[in-house]
Short mmCIF file of C-alpha atoms in Angstrom, two decimals:
data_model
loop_
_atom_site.label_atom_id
_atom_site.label_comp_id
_atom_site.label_asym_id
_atom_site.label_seq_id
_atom_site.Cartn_x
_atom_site.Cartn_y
_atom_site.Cartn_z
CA UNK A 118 122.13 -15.44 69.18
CA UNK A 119 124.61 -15.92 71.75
CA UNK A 120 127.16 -17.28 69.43
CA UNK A 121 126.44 -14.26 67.26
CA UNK A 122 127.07 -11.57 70.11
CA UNK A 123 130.27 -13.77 70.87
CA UNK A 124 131.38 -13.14 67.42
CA UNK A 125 130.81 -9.83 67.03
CA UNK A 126 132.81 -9.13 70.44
CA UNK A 127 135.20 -10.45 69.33
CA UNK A 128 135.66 -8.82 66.01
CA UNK A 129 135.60 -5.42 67.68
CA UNK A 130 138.28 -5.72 69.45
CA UNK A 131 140.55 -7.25 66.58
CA UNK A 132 139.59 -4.27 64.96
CA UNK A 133 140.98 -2.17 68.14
CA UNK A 134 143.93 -4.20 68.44
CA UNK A 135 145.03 -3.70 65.04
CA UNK A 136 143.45 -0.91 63.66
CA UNK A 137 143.58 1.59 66.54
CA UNK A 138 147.10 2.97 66.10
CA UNK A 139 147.18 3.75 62.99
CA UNK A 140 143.30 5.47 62.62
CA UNK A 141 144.94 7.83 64.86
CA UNK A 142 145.92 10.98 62.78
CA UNK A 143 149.23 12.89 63.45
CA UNK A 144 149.12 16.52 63.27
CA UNK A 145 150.96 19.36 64.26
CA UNK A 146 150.26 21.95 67.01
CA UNK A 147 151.39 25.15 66.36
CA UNK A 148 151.19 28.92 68.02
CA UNK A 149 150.35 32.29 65.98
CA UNK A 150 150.96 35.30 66.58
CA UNK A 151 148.58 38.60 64.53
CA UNK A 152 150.16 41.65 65.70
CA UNK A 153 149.17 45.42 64.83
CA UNK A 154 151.64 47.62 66.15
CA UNK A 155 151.42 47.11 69.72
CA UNK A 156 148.57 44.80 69.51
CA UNK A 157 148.55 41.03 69.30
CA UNK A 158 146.95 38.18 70.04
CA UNK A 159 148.20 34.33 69.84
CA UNK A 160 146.09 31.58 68.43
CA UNK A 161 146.98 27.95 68.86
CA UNK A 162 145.12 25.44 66.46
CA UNK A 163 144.71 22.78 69.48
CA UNK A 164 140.90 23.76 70.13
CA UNK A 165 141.35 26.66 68.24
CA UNK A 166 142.53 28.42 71.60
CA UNK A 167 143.08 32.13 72.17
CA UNK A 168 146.51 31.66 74.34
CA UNK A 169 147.11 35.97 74.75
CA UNK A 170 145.77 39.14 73.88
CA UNK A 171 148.50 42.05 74.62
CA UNK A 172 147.33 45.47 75.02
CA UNK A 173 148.82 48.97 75.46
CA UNK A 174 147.80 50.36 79.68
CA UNK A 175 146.52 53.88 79.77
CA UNK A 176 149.76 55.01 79.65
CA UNK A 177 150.69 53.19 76.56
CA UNK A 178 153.09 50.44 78.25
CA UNK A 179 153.78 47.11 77.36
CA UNK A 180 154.87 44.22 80.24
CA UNK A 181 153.74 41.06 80.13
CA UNK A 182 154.20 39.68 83.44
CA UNK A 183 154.87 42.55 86.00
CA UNK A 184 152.72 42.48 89.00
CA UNK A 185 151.58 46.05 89.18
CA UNK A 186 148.49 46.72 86.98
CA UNK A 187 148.96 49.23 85.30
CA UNK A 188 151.84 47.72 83.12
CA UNK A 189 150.31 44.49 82.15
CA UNK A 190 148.86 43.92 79.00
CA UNK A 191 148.22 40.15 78.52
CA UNK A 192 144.41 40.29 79.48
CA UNK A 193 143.28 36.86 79.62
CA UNK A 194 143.63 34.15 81.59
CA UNK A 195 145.91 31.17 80.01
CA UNK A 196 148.98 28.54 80.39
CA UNK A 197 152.44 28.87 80.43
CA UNK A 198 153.51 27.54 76.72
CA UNK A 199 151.15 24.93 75.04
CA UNK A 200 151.97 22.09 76.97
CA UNK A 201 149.57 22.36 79.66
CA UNK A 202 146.59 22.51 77.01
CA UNK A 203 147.52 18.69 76.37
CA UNK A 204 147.74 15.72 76.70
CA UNK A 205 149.28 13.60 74.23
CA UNK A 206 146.99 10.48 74.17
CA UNK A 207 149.36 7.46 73.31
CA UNK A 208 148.07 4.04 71.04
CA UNK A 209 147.59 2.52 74.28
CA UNK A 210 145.59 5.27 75.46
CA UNK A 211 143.32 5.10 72.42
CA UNK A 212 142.88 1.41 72.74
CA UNK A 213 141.67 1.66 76.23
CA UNK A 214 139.52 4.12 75.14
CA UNK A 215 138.26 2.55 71.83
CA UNK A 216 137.96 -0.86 74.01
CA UNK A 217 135.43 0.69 76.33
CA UNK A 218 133.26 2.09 73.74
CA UNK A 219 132.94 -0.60 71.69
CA UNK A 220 132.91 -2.65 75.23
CA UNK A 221 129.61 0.16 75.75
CA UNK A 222 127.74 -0.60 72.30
CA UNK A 223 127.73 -4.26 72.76
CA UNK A 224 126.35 -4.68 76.02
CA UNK A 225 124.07 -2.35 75.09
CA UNK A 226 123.19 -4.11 72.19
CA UNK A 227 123.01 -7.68 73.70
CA UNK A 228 120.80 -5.69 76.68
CA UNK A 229 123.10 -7.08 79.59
CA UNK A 230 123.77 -4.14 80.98
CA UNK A 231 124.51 -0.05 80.29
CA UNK A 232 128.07 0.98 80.58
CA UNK A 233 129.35 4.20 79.94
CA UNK A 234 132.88 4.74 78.54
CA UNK A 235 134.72 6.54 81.08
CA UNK A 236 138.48 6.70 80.20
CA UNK A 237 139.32 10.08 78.97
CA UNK A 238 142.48 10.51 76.97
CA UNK A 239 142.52 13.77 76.65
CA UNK A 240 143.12 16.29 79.74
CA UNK A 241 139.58 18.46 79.83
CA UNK A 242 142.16 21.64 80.37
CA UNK A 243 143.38 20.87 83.46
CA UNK A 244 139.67 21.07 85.35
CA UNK A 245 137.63 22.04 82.38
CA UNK A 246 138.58 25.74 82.76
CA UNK A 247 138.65 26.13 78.71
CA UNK A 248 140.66 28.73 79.07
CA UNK A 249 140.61 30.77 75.10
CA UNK A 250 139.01 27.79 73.80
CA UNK A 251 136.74 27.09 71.08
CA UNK A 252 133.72 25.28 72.14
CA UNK A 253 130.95 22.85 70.11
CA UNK A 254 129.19 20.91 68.66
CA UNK A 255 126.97 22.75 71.12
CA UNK A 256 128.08 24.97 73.62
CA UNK A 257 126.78 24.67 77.20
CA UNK A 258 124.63 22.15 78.57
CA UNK A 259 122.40 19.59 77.06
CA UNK A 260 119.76 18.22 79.92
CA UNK A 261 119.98 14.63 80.31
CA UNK A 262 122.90 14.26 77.97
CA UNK A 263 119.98 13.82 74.82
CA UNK A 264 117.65 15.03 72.71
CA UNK A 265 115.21 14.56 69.95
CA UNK A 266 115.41 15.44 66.02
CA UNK A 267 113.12 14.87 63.29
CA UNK A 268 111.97 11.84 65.40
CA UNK A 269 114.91 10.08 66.09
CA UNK A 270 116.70 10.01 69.83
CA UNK A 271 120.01 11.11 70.20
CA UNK A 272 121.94 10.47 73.28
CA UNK A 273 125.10 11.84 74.04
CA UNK A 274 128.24 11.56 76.03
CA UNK A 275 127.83 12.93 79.65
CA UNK A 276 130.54 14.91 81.42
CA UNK A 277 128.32 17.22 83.50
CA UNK A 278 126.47 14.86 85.86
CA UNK A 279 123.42 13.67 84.06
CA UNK A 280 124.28 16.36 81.26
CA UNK A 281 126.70 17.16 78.50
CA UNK A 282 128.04 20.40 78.75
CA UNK A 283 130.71 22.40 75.59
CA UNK A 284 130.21 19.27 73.13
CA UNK A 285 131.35 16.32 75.65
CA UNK A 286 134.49 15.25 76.82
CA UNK A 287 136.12 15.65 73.80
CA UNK A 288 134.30 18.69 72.25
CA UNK A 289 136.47 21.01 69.47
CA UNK A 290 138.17 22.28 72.33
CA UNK A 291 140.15 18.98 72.87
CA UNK A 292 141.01 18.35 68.92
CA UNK A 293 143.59 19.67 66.45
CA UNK A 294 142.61 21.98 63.81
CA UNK A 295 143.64 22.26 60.49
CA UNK A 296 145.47 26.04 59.68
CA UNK A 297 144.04 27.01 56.24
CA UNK A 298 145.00 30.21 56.10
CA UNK A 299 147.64 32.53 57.70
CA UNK A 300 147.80 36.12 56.23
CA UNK A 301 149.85 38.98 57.78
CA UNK A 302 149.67 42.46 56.38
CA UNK A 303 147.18 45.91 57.73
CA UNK A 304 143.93 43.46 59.05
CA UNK A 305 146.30 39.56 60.21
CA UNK A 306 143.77 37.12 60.03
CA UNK A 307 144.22 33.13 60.81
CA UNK A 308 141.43 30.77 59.64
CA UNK A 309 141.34 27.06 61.07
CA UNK A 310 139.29 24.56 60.10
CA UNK A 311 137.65 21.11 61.69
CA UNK A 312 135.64 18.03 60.30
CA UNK A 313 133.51 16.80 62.92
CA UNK A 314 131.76 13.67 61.89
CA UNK A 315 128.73 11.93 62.07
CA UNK A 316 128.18 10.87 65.89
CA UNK A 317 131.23 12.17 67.23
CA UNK A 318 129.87 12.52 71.00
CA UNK A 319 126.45 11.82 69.77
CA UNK A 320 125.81 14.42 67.29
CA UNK A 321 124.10 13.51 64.14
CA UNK A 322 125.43 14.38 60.58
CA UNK A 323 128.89 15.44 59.37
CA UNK A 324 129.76 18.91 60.00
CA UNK A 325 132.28 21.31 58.40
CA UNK A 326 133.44 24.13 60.81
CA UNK A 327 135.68 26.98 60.32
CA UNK A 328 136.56 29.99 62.85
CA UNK A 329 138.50 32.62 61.84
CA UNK A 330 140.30 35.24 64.12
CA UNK A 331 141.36 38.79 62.90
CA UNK A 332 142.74 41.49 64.18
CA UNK A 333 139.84 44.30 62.10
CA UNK A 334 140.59 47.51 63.14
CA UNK A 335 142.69 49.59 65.77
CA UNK A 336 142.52 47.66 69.11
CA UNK A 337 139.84 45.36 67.37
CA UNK A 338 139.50 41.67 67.50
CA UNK A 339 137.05 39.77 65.54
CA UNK A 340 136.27 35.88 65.18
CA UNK A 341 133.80 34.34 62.58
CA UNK A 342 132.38 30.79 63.66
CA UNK A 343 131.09 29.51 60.70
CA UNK A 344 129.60 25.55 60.23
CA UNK A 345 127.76 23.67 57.76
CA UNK A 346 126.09 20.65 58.03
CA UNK A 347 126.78 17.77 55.06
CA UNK A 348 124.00 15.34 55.55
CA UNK A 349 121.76 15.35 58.31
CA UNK A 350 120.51 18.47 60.22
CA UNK A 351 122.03 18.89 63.58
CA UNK A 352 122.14 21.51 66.08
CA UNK A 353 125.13 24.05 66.28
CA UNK A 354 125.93 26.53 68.95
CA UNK A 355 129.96 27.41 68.82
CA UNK A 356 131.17 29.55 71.94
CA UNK A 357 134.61 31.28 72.29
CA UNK A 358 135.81 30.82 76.11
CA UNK A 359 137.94 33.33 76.83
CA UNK A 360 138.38 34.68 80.33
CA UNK A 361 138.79 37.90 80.44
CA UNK A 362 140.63 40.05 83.10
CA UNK A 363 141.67 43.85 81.87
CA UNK A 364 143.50 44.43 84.74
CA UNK A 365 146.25 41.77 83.81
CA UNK A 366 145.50 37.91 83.64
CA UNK A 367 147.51 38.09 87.05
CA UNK A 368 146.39 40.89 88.73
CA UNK A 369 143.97 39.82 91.49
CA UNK A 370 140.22 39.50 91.09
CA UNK A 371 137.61 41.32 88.17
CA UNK A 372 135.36 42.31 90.97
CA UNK A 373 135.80 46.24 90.98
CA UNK A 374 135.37 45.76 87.29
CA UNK A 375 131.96 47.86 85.86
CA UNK A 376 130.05 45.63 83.73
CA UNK A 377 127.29 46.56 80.96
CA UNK A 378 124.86 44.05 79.53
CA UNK A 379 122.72 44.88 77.52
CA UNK A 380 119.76 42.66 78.27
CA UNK A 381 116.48 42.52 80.32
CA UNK A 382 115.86 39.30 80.62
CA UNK A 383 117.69 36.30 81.55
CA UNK A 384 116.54 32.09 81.60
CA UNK A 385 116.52 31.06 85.46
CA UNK A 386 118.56 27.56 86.07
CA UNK A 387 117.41 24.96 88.34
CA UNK A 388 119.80 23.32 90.63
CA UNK A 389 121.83 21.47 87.90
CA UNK A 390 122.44 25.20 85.86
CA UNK A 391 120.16 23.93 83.52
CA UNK A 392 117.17 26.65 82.19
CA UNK A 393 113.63 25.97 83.68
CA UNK A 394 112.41 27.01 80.21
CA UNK A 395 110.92 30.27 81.50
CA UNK A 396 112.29 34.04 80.71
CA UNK A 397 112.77 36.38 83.47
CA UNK A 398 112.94 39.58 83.49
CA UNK A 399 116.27 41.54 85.12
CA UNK A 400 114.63 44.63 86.72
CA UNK A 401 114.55 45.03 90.51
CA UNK A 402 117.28 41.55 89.96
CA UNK A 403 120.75 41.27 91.37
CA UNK A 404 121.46 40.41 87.26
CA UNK A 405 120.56 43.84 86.40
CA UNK A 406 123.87 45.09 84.51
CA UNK A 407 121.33 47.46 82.39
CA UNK A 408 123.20 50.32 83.41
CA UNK A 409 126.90 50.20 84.20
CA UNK A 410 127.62 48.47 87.96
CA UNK A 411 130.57 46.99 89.72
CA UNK A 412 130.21 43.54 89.79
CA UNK A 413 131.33 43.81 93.67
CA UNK A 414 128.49 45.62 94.19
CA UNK A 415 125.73 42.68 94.13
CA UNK A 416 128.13 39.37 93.53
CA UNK A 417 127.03 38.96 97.22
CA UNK A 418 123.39 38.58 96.43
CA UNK A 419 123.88 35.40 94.04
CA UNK A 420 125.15 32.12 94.72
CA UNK A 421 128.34 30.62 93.56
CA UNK A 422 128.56 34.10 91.37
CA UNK A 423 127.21 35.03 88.27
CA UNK A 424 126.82 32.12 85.57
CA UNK A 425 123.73 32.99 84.11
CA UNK A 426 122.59 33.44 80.16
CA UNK A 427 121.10 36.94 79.34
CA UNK A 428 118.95 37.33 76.50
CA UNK A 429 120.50 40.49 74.34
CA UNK A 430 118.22 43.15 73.84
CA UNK A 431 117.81 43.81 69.85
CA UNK A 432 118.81 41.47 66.91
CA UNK A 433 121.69 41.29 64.17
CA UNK A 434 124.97 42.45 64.75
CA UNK A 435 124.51 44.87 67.84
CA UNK A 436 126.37 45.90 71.54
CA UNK A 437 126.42 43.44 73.80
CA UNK A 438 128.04 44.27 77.18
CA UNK A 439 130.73 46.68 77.75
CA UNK A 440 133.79 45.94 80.76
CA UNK A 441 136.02 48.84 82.32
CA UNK A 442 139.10 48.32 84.64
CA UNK A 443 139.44 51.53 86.56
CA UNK A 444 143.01 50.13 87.81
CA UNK A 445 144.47 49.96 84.24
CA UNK A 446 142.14 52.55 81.80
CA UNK A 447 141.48 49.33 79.80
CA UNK A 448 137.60 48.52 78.83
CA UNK A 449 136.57 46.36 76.15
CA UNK A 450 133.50 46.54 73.86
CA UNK A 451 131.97 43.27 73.08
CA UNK A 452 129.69 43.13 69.87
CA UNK A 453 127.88 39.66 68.56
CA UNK A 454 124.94 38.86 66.24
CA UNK A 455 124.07 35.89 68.66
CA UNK A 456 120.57 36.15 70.50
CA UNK A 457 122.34 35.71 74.21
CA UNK A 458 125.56 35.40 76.37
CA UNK A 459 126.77 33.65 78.98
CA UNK A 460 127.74 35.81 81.93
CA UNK A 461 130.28 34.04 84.08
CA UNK A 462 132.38 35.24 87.04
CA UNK A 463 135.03 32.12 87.28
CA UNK A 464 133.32 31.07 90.61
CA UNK A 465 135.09 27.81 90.23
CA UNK A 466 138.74 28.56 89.38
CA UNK A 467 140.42 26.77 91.95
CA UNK A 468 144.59 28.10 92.49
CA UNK A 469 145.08 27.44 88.67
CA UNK A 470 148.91 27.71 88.19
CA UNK A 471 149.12 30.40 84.92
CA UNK A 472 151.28 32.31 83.06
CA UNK A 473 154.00 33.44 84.34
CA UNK A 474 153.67 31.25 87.72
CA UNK A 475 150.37 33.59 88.13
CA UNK A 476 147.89 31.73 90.61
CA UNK A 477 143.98 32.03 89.60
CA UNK A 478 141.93 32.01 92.23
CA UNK A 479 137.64 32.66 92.70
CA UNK A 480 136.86 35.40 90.00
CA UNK A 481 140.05 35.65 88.58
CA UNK A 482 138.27 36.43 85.18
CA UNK A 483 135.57 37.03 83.93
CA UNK A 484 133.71 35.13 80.48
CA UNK A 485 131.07 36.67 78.23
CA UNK A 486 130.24 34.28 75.84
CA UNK A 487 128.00 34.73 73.27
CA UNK A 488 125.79 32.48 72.18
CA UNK A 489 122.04 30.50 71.87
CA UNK A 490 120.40 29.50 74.57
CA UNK A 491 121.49 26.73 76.59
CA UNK A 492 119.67 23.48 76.51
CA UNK A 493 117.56 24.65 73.60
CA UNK A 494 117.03 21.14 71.38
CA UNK A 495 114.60 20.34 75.00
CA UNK A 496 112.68 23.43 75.17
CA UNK A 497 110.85 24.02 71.36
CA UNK A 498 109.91 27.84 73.20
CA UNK A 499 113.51 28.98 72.93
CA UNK A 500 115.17 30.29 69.23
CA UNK A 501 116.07 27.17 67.69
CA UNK A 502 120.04 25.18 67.27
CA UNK A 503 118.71 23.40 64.27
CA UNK A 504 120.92 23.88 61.23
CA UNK A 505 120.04 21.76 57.66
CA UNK A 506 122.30 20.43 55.62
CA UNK A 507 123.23 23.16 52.97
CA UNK A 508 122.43 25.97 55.89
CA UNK A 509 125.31 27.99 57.08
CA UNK A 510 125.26 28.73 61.01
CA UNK A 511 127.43 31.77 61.58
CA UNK A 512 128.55 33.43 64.80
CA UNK A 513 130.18 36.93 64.47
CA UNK A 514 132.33 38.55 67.33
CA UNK A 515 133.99 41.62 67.70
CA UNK A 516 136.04 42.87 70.54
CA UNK A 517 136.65 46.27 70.27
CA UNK A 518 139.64 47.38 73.19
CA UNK A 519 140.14 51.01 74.32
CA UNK A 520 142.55 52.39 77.11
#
């Protein structure tokens, strides 16, 4: 047996050694630009990343980077360029990182010991801000980095503690895309594409996934998650990170922002922001956004800020939450056929160096993210993840922008 282990080491990491560089696939990372008169937003295919939004002020002005608000326009929080969304992982970085996961599965195997594969080669956006990104196989946080399906145990790969949060450390928001489609015209549209196979940070099954982001209307944005399982069922919960500020991504905090959501009931986290499986309801709550309130106005009553999942009121394609900045005229409509969305007040941005040289401090934006609920493969009483193979799982968005 021994012998056998020995052998089987040591095939792995020929395999590394002379396979590794070239399994490694070269693409291209581009930027894209949809533009409707004075509206435009640019896409990058590396995590399928939202990189600007440009809108007209009440006044109908266009400036990127000037410091008073009502000029700006660029209303989400992002990098300078592209560069700082990557980091180009090298052979050698992909041997290390091969080395200690096939290192991991043979100790595990022989039942030596448990070692967990800790080399990251790609930068997790400079703090795991996911700034505009495109987040999966299962947005949020798994509890205990694992679940169960149809009787067998999946674990996966934990970069949240104990827990996997936005599809591991290398979730779709840390891979190339492939651009299918690129159409100009009255309605721009770019559609991107990603294979995500069987395993990849645990998840079971080969997955096909395509988002596609379009400017629909007048001051409209829509993205389409779409993803279909091959073989195995699997569960699926795509979120789109943006961080929102209508102000100007550089103009100071989102606190005297009014918020909207339209939800009375929220899942209460324990101490690790994972849901204790019950369903609360908002009224009498410091997360009561029922009506329209300042976020200011009760921030102060909840700790660390709001990072919380409401359950939408209604089902299908309905209202979701609505956000006005009194400073600029700008509000934004946010739509979604999704059963919930993440509420999140950027609580943890840390002097983020932006675009422009813009610093983003402590509620610097703000995210509403639409999706299922968090940590639902462990708790059978929330709407289930589970998609079948010949299932479609589809997420619809639309972001409708007045001023």
């Amino acid at each position: 047996m021994a012998r056998s282990q020995a052998l089987l080491f040591l095939s792995l990491i020929a395999f590394v050694l002379l396979g590794s560089s070239s399994a490694i696939p070269r693409k291209t990372v581009g930027i894209y630009e949809l533009k409707k008169g004075n509206f435009s937003v640019k896409i990058t295919n590396w995590g399928a990343t939202i990189l600007s939004v440009i809108l007209p002020d009440s006044e109908g002005n266009i400036m990127q980077y000037r410091t008073s608000p009502g000029n700006l326009a660029d209303v989400v929080l992002g990098y300078e360029g592209i560069r700082p969304y990557i980091v180009r992982f090298t052979s050698l970085n992909a041997l290390i990182h091969y080395f200690c996961l096939f290192l991991s599965f043979f100790l595990l195997w022989s039942r030596v010991q448990k070692v967990k594969a800790n080399y990251n080669f790609v930068n997790v956006q400079n703090g795991t801000t996911y700034f505009g990104a495109l987040v999966g196989r299962v947005g949020n946080r798994i509890s205990g980095a694992r679940f169960v399906l149809n009787g067998t145990a999946y674990r996966l790969y934990r970069n949240d503690g104990t827990s996997s949060i936005h599809g591991g450390h290398r979730g779709f928001s840390f891979v190339i895309w492939t651009v299918k489609e690129v159409v100009d015209g009255e309605f721009p549209y770019i559609k991107l594409y990603y294979y995500s196979f069987n395993k990849e940070q645990g998840f079971p099954g080969d997955l096909d996934v395509y988002v596609t982001y379009k400017i629909s209307g007048a001051y409209e944005l829509s993205v389409t998650m779409e993803a279909t399982p091959r073989t195995k069922a699997t569960p699926v919960n795509l979120l789109q990170h943006s961080y929102w500020n209508l102000g100007g991504h550089s103009s100071g905090t989102i606190l005297s922002n009014t918020v909207q959501i339209f939800a009375s009931y929220i899942t209460p986290l324990n101490d690790q922001l994972i849901p204790t499986g019950a369903i609360s309801s908002v009224s009498g709550t410091p997360y009561d956004f029922r009506n329209p309130n300042t976020i200011e106005s009760r921030i102060n009553y909840v700790k660390g800020g709001y990072n919380m999942n409401y359950v939408v009121d209604g089902h299908g394609m309905r209202k979701v939450a609505v956000v006005e900045d009194h400073r600029s005229g700008r509000g934004m409509e946010l739509w979604a056929n999704q059963p919930a969305v993440q509420f999140y007040t950027a609580y943890y941005l840390n002097d983020v160096e932006g675009k422009g040289g813009a610093i983003y401090g402590r509620y610097a934006g703000l995210c509403l993210e639409t999706q299922g609920f968090p940590d639902a493969v462990n708790h059978p009483q929330f709407p289930s993840q589970i998609v079948n193979p010949g299932e479609v799982y589809k997420h619809d968005m639309l972001f409708k922008f007045s001023f």
